[in-house]
Amino acid sequence: MIKIAKKMRGIHLNISTIASKLWFRIHAEKIVDSVSRLVVNKELKPLAC
């Protein structure tokens, strides 16, 4: 029983780490996209004016 519980805990940790990595990757892409948009807007607005 203890071995099974340890295995389940390990699997749960793996799932949570994978999920957090995926979440971080998705959000990192969104953050980079929004930051690059802000930079582009700041770069282009003075030129437009």
Short mmCIF file of C-alpha atoms in Angstrom, two decimals:
data_model
loop_
_atom_site.label_atom_id
_atom_site.label_comp_id
_atom_site.label_asym_id
_atom_site.label_seq_id
_atom_site.Cartn_x
_atom_site.Cartn_y
_atom_site.Cartn_z
CA MET A 1 0.00 0.00 0.00
CA ILE A 2 2.80 2.44 0.90
CA LYS A 3 4.61 1.73 -2.39
CA ILE A 4 1.42 2.40 -4.36
CA ALA A 5 0.85 5.63 -2.44
CA LYS A 6 4.41 6.76 -3.18
CA LYS A 7 3.97 5.92 -6.86
CA MET A 8 0.71 7.86 -6.99
CA ARG A 9 2.38 10.83 -5.31
CA GLY A 10 5.22 10.71 -7.83
CA ILE A 11 2.79 10.54 -10.74
CA HIS A 12 0.80 13.44 -9.28
CA LEU A 13 4.00 15.50 -8.94
CA ASN A 14 4.94 14.69 -12.55
CA ILE A 15 1.50 15.74 -13.77
CA SER A 16 1.59 18.96 -11.76
CA THR A 17 5.10 19.87 -12.97
CA ILE A 18 4.14 19.15 -16.59
CA ALA A 19 0.96 21.20 -16.17
CA SER A 20 2.86 24.10 -14.62
CA LYS A 21 5.46 24.00 -17.41
CA LEU A 22 2.72 24.04 -20.05
CA TRP A 23 0.91 26.87 -18.21
CA PHE A 24 4.15 28.84 -17.91
CA ARG A 25 4.96 28.29 -21.59
CA ILE A 26 1.52 29.45 -22.72
CA HIS A 27 1.58 32.50 -20.46
CA ALA A 28 5.20 33.33 -21.32
CA GLU A 29 4.23 33.40 -25.02
CA LYS A 30 1.29 35.69 -24.21
CA ILE A 31 3.51 37.97 -22.10
CA VAL A 32 6.18 38.15 -24.81
CA ASP A 33 3.50 38.88 -27.41
CA SER A 34 1.97 41.70 -25.37
CA VAL A 35 5.38 43.18 -24.51
CA SER A 36 6.47 43.09 -28.16
CA ARG A 37 3.19 44.78 -29.13
CA LEU A 38 3.79 47.51 -26.55
CA VAL A 39 7.32 48.01 -27.85
CA VAL A 40 6.09 48.13 -31.45
CA ASN A 41 3.38 50.64 -30.50
CA LYS A 42 5.93 52.83 -28.71
CA GLU A 43 8.31 52.59 -31.68
CA LEU A 44 5.65 53.24 -34.34
CA LYS A 45 3.52 55.91 -32.65
CA PRO A 46 6.23 58.63 -32.79
CA LEU A 47 6.79 57.79 -36.47
CA ALA A 48 3.04 57.99 -37.17
CA CYS A 49 2.90 61.41 -35.49
#
